Amino acid sequence: MFKKIAIALLAAAATGTLALTAPAAAASPGPYDQSDQWGPVHARHHLAKAKGWVGVEWDEHQESNTVHVKGRLYDLDPRGYGQGGRCAYVKFQAAGFDHEWDEVYSRKHCGYPGSKKFGFSVDDVSALRVKVCQVHPYKHWVSKCGHWDHLYAAESE
């Protein structure tokens, strides 16, 4: 009887210790100094959208960083191309530490009702923003863009 009580107490103690350490392990950011989900971000009229994740790594001296972005782009336009249907298009701009905006990544996806994964990394970023638009399937002009959505700013850390 005493042996069964001792085993039960040890099991309870081990479970309590595990329960106390599990939230701390789950909350740790891993290799990223900051990470967060973003989106959904929509084109005008909600016929395209993108959503995903952004993570930021700083070097040991806090002088340089790398921003990693993963996401999915959705074509939500059910119209055929003959009826004016368009493809989904996402573009990202990053500002360096000089605060000048440059386009760093873009992706097009045609195929209602589907989606396409994407991912990229960019170095030395003080801010990052995203915009979702639609684009003609056979030409390169972009239209029906939503607003810029800011995903990251170094000043907010």
XYZ file of N, CA, C and O in Angstrom:
628
model
N 0.825 -1.197 0.000
C 0.000 0.000 0.000
C 0.866 1.257 0.000
O 0.609 2.177 -0.751
N 1.901 1.234 0.896
C 2.792 2.390 0.986
C 3.499 2.627 -0.345
O 3.699 3.762 -0.759
N 3.863 1.531 -1.041
C 4.549 1.640 -2.334
C 3.644 2.301 -3.373
O 4.089 3.144 -4.141
N 2.367 1.968 -3.381
C 1.424 2.561 -4.336
C 1.251 4.057 -4.079
O 1.181 4.860 -5.000
N 1.192 4.468 -2.818
C 1.056 5.887 -2.476
C 2.309 6.646 -2.893
O 2.232 7.737 -3.458
N 3.470 6.068 -2.660
C 4.735 6.714 -3.029
C 4.816 6.894 -4.545
O 5.228 7.948 -5.043
N 4.418 5.888 -5.304
C 4.439 5.973 -6.778
C 3.449 7.038 -7.249
O 3.753 7.829 -8.138
N 2.272 7.084 -6.637
C 1.274 8.087 -7.010
C 1.778 9.496 -6.721
O 1.595 10.417 -7.518
N 2.437 9.695 -5.579
C 2.986 11.007 -5.241
C 4.108 11.406 -6.200
O 4.190 12.557 -6.627
N 4.962 10.472 -6.553
C 6.038 10.762 -7.513
C 5.467 11.109 -8.875
O 5.941 12.031 -9.538
N 4.442 10.390 -9.304
C 3.806 10.683 -10.597
C 3.161 12.064 -10.581
O 3.269 12.823 -11.540
N 2.516 12.410 -9.487
C 1.884 13.726 -9.370
C 2.948 14.826 -9.365
O 2.782 15.876 -10.005
N 4.038 14.594 -8.668
C 5.110 15.588 -8.627
C 5.728 15.774 -10.013
O 6.010 16.887 -10.442
N 5.942 14.666 -10.719
C 6.522 14.757 -12.067
C 5.563 15.482 -13.012
O 5.989 16.305 -13.826
N 4.279 15.207 -12.913
C 3.292 15.868 -13.763
C 3.237 17.358 -13.453
O 3.168 18.181 -14.352
N 3.285 17.718 -12.175
C 3.275 19.132 -11.790
C 4.502 19.861 -12.297
O 4.422 20.984 -12.776
N 5.660 19.222 -12.210
C 6.890 19.829 -12.720
C 6.802 20.012 -14.226
O 7.163 21.053 -14.764
N 6.295 19.022 -14.916
C 6.132 19.109 -16.369
C 5.147 20.220 -16.724
O 5.386 20.996 -17.646
N 4.067 20.331 -15.975
C 3.076 21.376 -16.249
C 3.662 22.770 -16.019
O 3.322 23.711 -16.724
N 4.546 22.909 -15.047
C 5.148 24.210 -14.786
C 6.176 24.592 -15.842
O 6.341 25.762 -16.154
N 6.869 23.624 -16.428
C 7.896 23.944 -17.416
C 7.346 24.019 -18.829
O 7.932 24.676 -19.667
N 6.238 23.402 -19.114
C 5.691 23.395 -20.481
C 5.314 24.788 -20.980
O 5.673 25.138 -22.092
N 4.610 25.649 -20.203
C 4.288 26.976 -20.727
C 5.530 27.808 -21.038
O 5.559 28.539 -22.003
N 6.565 27.673 -20.244
C 7.777 28.440 -20.516
C 8.399 27.989 -21.830
O 8.869 28.810 -22.623
N 8.412 26.702 -22.105
C 8.975 26.208 -23.355
C 8.124 26.652 -24.537
O 8.642 27.003 -25.587
N 6.810 26.651 -24.377
C 5.932 27.048 -25.475
C 6.033 28.544 -25.759
O 5.850 28.974 -26.886
N 6.328 29.345 -24.752
C 6.372 30.790 -24.939
C 7.702 31.272 -25.515
O 7.810 32.387 -25.952
N 8.736 30.431 -25.462
C 10.037 30.883 -25.965
C 9.976 31.089 -27.471
O 9.398 30.282 -28.192
N 10.565 32.177 -27.972
C 10.453 32.519 -29.381
C 11.360 31.722 -30.296
O 11.347 31.917 -31.488
N 12.161 30.816 -29.765
C 13.088 30.077 -30.610
C 14.199 31.006 -31.056
O 14.646 31.861 -30.297
N 14.642 30.869 -32.301
C 15.763 31.692 -32.750
C 15.374 33.132 -33.075
O 16.236 33.939 -33.389
N 14.102 33.464 -33.046
C 13.653 34.800 -33.447
C 13.498 35.708 -32.236
O 12.964 35.315 -31.208
N 13.973 36.954 -32.399
C 13.821 37.940 -31.338
C 12.388 38.456 -31.273
O 11.930 38.905 -30.245
N 11.695 38.401 -32.414
C 10.297 38.821 -32.496
C 9.647 38.014 -33.609
O 10.249 37.807 -34.662
N 8.430 37.539 -33.400
C 7.688 36.862 -34.463
C 6.200 37.079 -34.233
O 5.757 37.280 -33.107
N 5.445 37.062 -35.335
C 4.018 37.316 -35.217
C 3.310 36.859 -36.488
O 3.917 36.806 -37.569
N 2.046 36.563 -36.357
C 1.192 36.283 -37.504
C 0.753 37.615 -38.105
O 0.646 38.604 -37.388
N 0.507 37.652 -39.424
C -0.011 38.860 -40.049
C -1.144 38.481 -40.990
O -1.263 37.349 -41.426
N -2.005 39.478 -41.271
C -3.098 39.289 -42.207
C -4.347 38.787 -41.526
O -4.395 38.642 -40.312
N -5.357 38.555 -42.313
C -5.314 38.656 -43.773
C -5.310 40.110 -44.263
O -5.906 40.986 -43.651
N -4.618 40.311 -45.366
C -4.560 41.594 -46.060
C -5.261 41.380 -47.394
O -4.975 40.408 -48.091
N -6.192 42.283 -47.757
C -7.020 42.088 -48.947
C -6.742 43.120 -50.029
O -6.375 44.253 -49.734
N -7.011 42.707 -51.267
C -7.075 43.639 -52.385
C -8.416 44.372 -52.302
O -9.307 43.973 -51.544
N -8.543 45.426 -53.102
C -9.831 46.119 -53.160
C -10.902 45.125 -53.610
O -10.649 44.256 -54.439
N -12.066 45.203 -53.068
C -13.228 44.343 -53.351
C -13.032 42.912 -52.837
O -13.793 42.019 -53.200
N -11.975 42.662 -52.062
C -11.736 41.362 -51.415
C -11.654 40.200 -52.405
O -12.073 39.080 -52.098
N -11.081 40.420 -53.599
C -10.953 39.355 -54.594
C -9.575 38.708 -54.577
O -9.284 37.833 -55.397
N -8.730 39.096 -53.643
C -7.427 38.472 -53.410
C -7.039 38.768 -51.969
O -7.428 39.805 -51.420
N -6.287 37.845 -51.356
C -5.830 38.086 -49.994
C -4.525 37.346 -49.756
O -4.180 36.405 -50.476
N -3.818 37.785 -48.727
C -2.595 37.128 -48.287
C -2.566 37.159 -46.764
O -3.112 38.064 -46.134
N -1.936 36.158 -46.186
C -1.731 36.111 -44.744
C -0.514 35.250 -44.475
O -0.091 34.479 -45.342
N 0.063 35.405 -43.275
C 1.241 34.619 -42.990
C 1.875 34.910 -41.655
O 1.204 35.256 -40.685
N 3.213 34.825 -41.634
C 4.015 34.924 -40.429
C 5.262 35.749 -40.741
O 5.803 35.666 -41.854
N 5.719 36.543 -39.786
C 6.958 37.311 -39.916
C 7.789 37.100 -38.651
O 7.257 37.101 -37.542
N 9.090 36.872 -38.843
C 10.014 36.702 -37.720
C 11.259 37.541 -37.950
O 11.711 37.706 -39.083
N 11.826 38.067 -36.877
C 12.988 38.946 -36.968
C 14.100 38.397 -36.082
O 13.867 38.068 -34.917
N 15.295 38.313 -36.648
C 16.491 37.909 -35.918
C 17.475 39.078 -35.913
O 17.761 39.637 -36.969
N 17.983 39.426 -34.744
C 19.013 40.477 -34.625
C 20.347 39.822 -34.351
O 20.405 38.771 -33.701
N 21.432 40.433 -34.836
C 22.761 39.905 -34.536
C 23.083 40.174 -33.068
O 22.350 40.876 -32.368
N 24.190 39.632 -32.601
C 24.520 39.737 -31.171
C 24.787 41.159 -30.707
O 24.667 41.461 -29.522
N 25.120 42.071 -31.628
C 25.379 43.462 -31.260
C 24.160 44.367 -31.485
O 24.264 45.578 -31.301
N 23.058 43.792 -31.936
C 21.824 44.532 -32.201
C 22.030 45.637 -33.240
O 21.404 46.690 -33.182
N 22.908 45.382 -34.228
C 23.200 46.363 -35.269
C 22.646 45.959 -36.626
O 22.516 46.793 -37.515
N 22.342 44.690 -36.801
C 21.875 44.170 -38.082
C 20.795 43.131 -37.815
O 20.833 42.442 -36.788
N 19.847 43.037 -38.733
C 18.788 42.044 -38.551
C 18.465 41.348 -39.863
O 18.866 41.787 -40.939
N 17.742 40.259 -39.752
C 17.185 39.546 -40.895
C 15.711 39.326 -40.612
O 15.350 38.826 -39.544
N 14.871 39.723 -41.559
C 13.434 39.534 -41.437
C 13.037 38.380 -42.342
O 13.377 38.362 -43.528
N 12.341 37.401 -41.781
C 11.866 36.224 -42.510
C 10.349 36.328 -42.636
O 9.666 36.588 -41.644
N 9.838 36.097 -43.840
C 8.396 36.158 -44.089
C 7.966 34.861 -44.753
O 8.614 34.395 -45.698
N 6.888 34.298 -44.254
C 6.237 33.150 -44.881
C 4.770 33.505 -45.020
O 4.230 34.227 -44.183
N 4.146 33.001 -46.065
C 2.731 33.298 -46.224
C 2.078 32.478 -47.293
O 2.674 31.577 -47.889
N 0.831 32.832 -47.532
C 0.011 32.173 -48.546
C -0.786 33.254 -49.242
O -1.352 34.134 -48.602
N -0.832 33.181 -50.575
C -1.561 34.125 -51.419
C -2.776 33.413 -52.001
O -2.640 32.321 -52.565
N -3.952 34.034 -51.858
C -5.215 33.424 -52.269
C -5.830 34.193 -53.433
O -5.993 35.412 -53.356
N -6.219 33.468 -54.489
C -6.985 34.034 -55.603
C -8.459 33.808 -55.287
O -8.926 32.667 -55.243
N -9.209 34.889 -55.058
C -10.614 34.799 -54.657
C -11.569 35.320 -55.737
O -12.749 35.532 -55.463
N -11.060 35.530 -56.965
C -11.872 36.077 -58.057
C -12.478 34.924 -58.859
O -11.780 34.248 -59.615
N -13.795 34.685 -58.723
C -14.413 33.545 -59.398
C -14.674 33.766 -60.893
O -15.025 32.826 -61.599
N -14.500 34.995 -61.366
C -14.790 35.283 -62.775
C -13.726 34.662 -63.681
O -12.550 34.608 -63.320
N -14.133 34.237 -64.836
C -13.173 33.785 -65.835
C -12.406 34.973 -66.384
O -12.823 36.128 -66.245
N -11.265 34.731 -67.010
C -10.450 35.830 -67.518
C -11.162 36.581 -68.634
O -10.984 37.777 -68.783
N -12.035 35.915 -69.383
C -12.830 36.581 -70.409
C -13.869 37.525 -69.834
O -14.287 38.479 -70.488
N -14.280 37.299 -68.589
C -15.256 38.162 -67.920
C -14.577 39.205 -67.035
O -15.230 39.840 -66.206
N -13.286 39.387 -67.161
C -12.582 40.396 -66.371
C -11.905 39.867 -65.125
O -11.446 40.651 -64.297
N -11.852 38.567 -64.969
C -11.202 37.982 -63.799
C -9.716 38.306 -63.764
O -9.085 38.482 -64.797
N -9.187 38.411 -62.571
C -7.783 38.749 -62.377
C -7.130 37.751 -61.422
O -7.798 37.042 -60.674
N -5.815 37.749 -61.413
C -5.023 36.907 -60.522
C -4.687 37.685 -59.247
O -4.698 38.909 -59.230
N -4.337 36.952 -58.199
C -3.905 37.563 -56.942
C -2.439 37.963 -57.057
O -1.645 37.287 -57.716
N -2.093 39.071 -56.406
C -0.724 39.592 -56.463
C -0.393 40.225 -55.116
O -1.191 40.984 -54.566
N 0.764 39.887 -54.577
C 1.204 40.459 -53.312
C 2.590 41.063 -53.520
O 3.398 40.517 -54.265
N 2.817 42.221 -52.883
C 4.150 42.818 -52.949
C 4.538 43.342 -51.578
O 3.690 43.770 -50.783
N 5.838 43.264 -51.316
C 6.400 43.686 -50.047
C 7.446 44.757 -50.300
O 8.228 44.659 -51.241
N 7.446 45.755 -49.446
C 8.480 46.779 -49.458
C 9.130 46.801 -48.083
O 8.457 46.635 -47.064
N 10.446 47.015 -48.105
C 11.202 47.131 -46.863
C 11.940 48.456 -46.864
O 12.412 48.910 -47.911
N 12.034 49.055 -45.707
C 12.844 50.259 -45.522
C 14.096 49.832 -44.786
O 14.030 49.138 -43.765
N 15.237 50.232 -45.323
C 16.491 49.970 -44.639
C 16.662 50.937 -43.490
O 15.767 51.718 -43.162
N 17.835 50.917 -42.885
C 18.085 51.822 -41.771
C 18.206 53.267 -42.244
O 18.198 54.187 -41.433
N 18.268 53.480 -43.585
C 18.230 54.837 -44.148
C 16.793 55.305 -44.374
O 16.559 56.409 -44.837
N 15.808 54.451 -44.097
C 14.367 54.724 -44.181
C 13.873 54.948 -45.611
O 12.835 55.564 -45.814
N 14.585 54.430 -46.604
C 14.142 54.470 -47.999
C 13.412 53.165 -48.313
O 13.940 52.084 -48.052
N 12.202 53.255 -48.890
C 11.414 52.068 -49.214
C 11.868 51.482 -50.553
O 12.026 52.202 -51.530
N 12.039 50.155 -50.586
C 12.372 49.414 -51.807
C 11.507 48.166 -51.864
O 11.246 47.536 -50.833
N 11.071 47.800 -53.079
C 10.339 46.548 -53.226
C 11.324 45.404 -53.070
O 12.368 45.377 -53.711
N 10.994 44.447 -52.195
C 11.911 43.346 -51.915
C 11.364 41.996 -52.358
O 12.127 41.030 -52.473
N 10.046 41.915 -52.627
C 9.484 40.625 -53.021
C 8.091 40.841 -53.599
O 7.359 41.716 -53.140
N 7.750 40.048 -54.595
C 6.375 40.030 -55.114
C 6.070 38.633 -55.617
O 6.973 37.868 -55.970
N 4.780 38.309 -55.638
C 4.352 36.982 -56.080
C 2.978 37.113 -56.713
O 2.123 37.850 -56.233
N 2.755 36.360 -57.776
C 1.472 36.319 -58.490
C 0.931 34.898 -58.399
O 1.693 33.935 -58.454
N -0.392 34.795 -58.243
C -1.022 33.470 -58.248
C -2.345 33.548 -58.995
O -3.227 34.336 -58.638
N -2.465 32.743 -60.019
C -3.712 32.611 -60.781
C -4.279 31.228 -60.499
O -3.566 30.235 -60.583
N -5.545 31.173 -60.183
C -6.148 29.862 -59.954
C -7.199 29.852 -58.882
O -6.974 29.317 -57.802
N -8.341 30.459 -59.164
C -9.465 30.431 -58.244
C -9.956 28.995 -58.148
O -10.058 28.313 -59.173
N -10.282 28.480 -57.027
C -10.236 29.014 -55.673
C -8.996 28.531 -54.925
O -9.110 28.002 -53.837
N -7.842 28.694 -55.461
C -6.640 28.134 -54.854
C -5.763 29.154 -54.166
O -6.077 30.332 -54.072
N -4.618 28.649 -53.701
C -3.649 29.493 -53.025
C -2.249 28.993 -53.333
O -2.067 27.887 -53.845
N -1.276 29.829 -53.005
C 0.121 29.499 -53.263
C 0.961 29.965 -52.083
O 0.803 31.083 -51.602
N 1.861 29.094 -51.606
C 2.768 29.452 -50.518
C 3.912 30.292 -51.062
O 4.311 30.147 -52.215
N 4.460 31.148 -50.191
C 5.650 31.912 -50.542
C 6.472 32.153 -49.287
O 5.986 31.985 -48.170
N 7.710 32.540 -49.492
C 8.586 32.858 -48.384
C 9.831 33.564 -48.884
O 10.281 33.324 -50.009
N 10.377 34.433 -48.056
C 11.597 35.144 -48.400
C 12.216 35.716 -47.138
O 11.583 35.757 -46.078
N 13.462 36.166 -47.255
C 14.174 36.829 -46.168
C 14.846 38.073 -46.719
O 15.238 38.107 -47.887
N 14.988 39.083 -45.882
C 15.653 40.320 -46.276
C 16.450 40.833 -45.073
O 16.013 40.698 -43.932
N 17.637 41.382 -45.346
C 18.537 41.839 -44.287
C 18.435 43.340 -44.058
O 18.107 44.097 -44.967
N 18.795 43.749 -42.854
C 18.923 45.153 -42.449
C 17.646 45.951 -42.729
O 17.627 46.882 -43.522
N 16.592 45.582 -42.026
C 15.268 46.157 -42.233
C 14.851 46.967 -41.017
O 14.887 46.471 -39.893
N 14.433 48.208 -41.264
C 13.870 48.991 -40.166
C 12.344 48.934 -40.174
O 11.713 49.156 -39.150
N 11.736 48.625 -41.340
C 10.278 48.498 -41.431
C 9.928 47.634 -42.641
O 10.671 47.600 -43.623
N 8.791 46.962 -42.562
C 8.321 46.098 -43.642
C 6.822 46.303 -43.802
O 6.100 46.395 -42.810
N 6.362 46.389 -45.059
C 4.930 46.530 -45.329
C 4.534 45.661 -46.504
O 5.366 45.259 -47.314
N 3.219 45.373 -46.586
C 2.676 44.495 -47.615
C 1.440 45.139 -48.226
O 0.709 45.872 -47.556
N 1.218 44.841 -49.506
C 0.017 45.295 -50.215
C -0.444 44.153 -51.116
O 0.365 43.510 -51.778
N -1.763 43.920 -51.148
C -2.338 42.890 -52.008
C -3.135 43.570 -53.103
O -3.888 44.517 -52.850
N -2.965 43.064 -54.326
C -3.610 43.639 -55.508
C -4.141 42.497 -56.365
O -4.053 41.332 -56.004
N -4.655 42.894 -57.519
C -4.977 41.938 -58.566
C -4.169 42.317 -59.796
O -3.777 43.477 -59.958
N -3.905 41.344 -60.639
C -3.106 41.576 -61.826
C -3.717 40.784 -62.981
O -4.280 39.708 -62.785
N -3.633 41.339 -64.190
C -4.118 40.660 -65.385
C -3.322 39.369 -65.567
O -2.108 39.361 -65.375
N -3.958 38.280 -65.942
C -3.240 37.009 -66.029
C -2.159 36.969 -67.117
O -1.200 36.208 -66.998
N -2.285 37.791 -68.164
C -1.333 37.708 -69.264
C -0.519 38.985 -69.446
O 0.360 39.043 -70.290
N -0.812 39.994 -68.673
C -0.090 41.260 -68.766
C 0.439 41.609 -67.385
O 0.146 40.927 -66.415
N 1.233 42.656 -67.294
C 1.900 42.942 -66.027
C 1.351 44.149 -65.288
O 1.953 44.597 -64.338
N 0.205 44.712 -65.722
C -0.281 45.856 -64.955
C -1.089 45.396 -63.748
O -1.892 44.492 -63.801
N -0.796 46.062 -62.652
C -1.392 45.737 -61.356
C -2.551 46.696 -61.113
O -2.461 47.882 -61.429
N -3.654 46.191 -60.566
C -4.822 47.030 -60.316
C -5.538 46.572 -59.048
O -5.204 45.553 -58.470
N -6.518 47.345 -58.656
C -7.409 47.024 -57.536
C -6.647 46.673 -56.262
O -6.960 45.705 -55.575
N -5.663 47.509 -55.942
C -4.837 47.272 -54.751
C -5.564 47.713 -53.484
O -6.313 48.679 -53.486
N -5.277 46.999 -52.414
C -5.700 47.416 -51.095
C -4.692 48.423 -50.558
O -3.825 48.915 -51.285
N -4.775 48.701 -49.280
C -3.866 49.656 -48.645
C -2.605 48.943 -48.167
O -2.607 47.734 -47.952
N -1.538 49.701 -47.950
C -0.333 49.157 -47.342
C -0.646 48.757 -45.912
O -1.282 49.500 -45.176
N -0.200 47.571 -45.525
C -0.348 47.092 -44.150
C 1.061 46.909 -43.581
O 1.867 46.160 -44.143
N 1.378 47.610 -42.503
C 2.716 47.537 -41.916
C 2.833 46.280 -41.039
O 2.025 46.067 -40.148
N 3.866 45.477 -41.338
C 4.057 44.210 -40.645
C 5.101 44.287 -39.542
O 5.061 43.519 -38.582
N 6.076 45.197 -39.698
C 7.177 45.244 -38.743
C 7.791 46.642 -38.747
O 7.909 47.267 -39.800
N 8.178 47.101 -37.570
C 8.941 48.350 -37.443
C 9.960 48.149 -36.321
O 9.593 47.750 -35.202
N 11.232 48.403 -36.610
C 12.293 48.208 -35.628
C 12.101 49.115 -34.419
O 12.470 48.757 -33.300
N 11.510 50.291 -34.614
C 11.309 51.218 -33.513
C 10.341 50.668 -32.470
O 10.340 51.081 -31.330
N 9.482 49.724 -32.868
C 8.479 49.208 -31.941
C 9.047 48.139 -31.003
O 8.372 47.677 -30.128
N 10.300 47.738 -31.218
C 10.885 46.705 -30.336
C 11.396 47.295 -29.053
O 11.843 48.376 -28.961
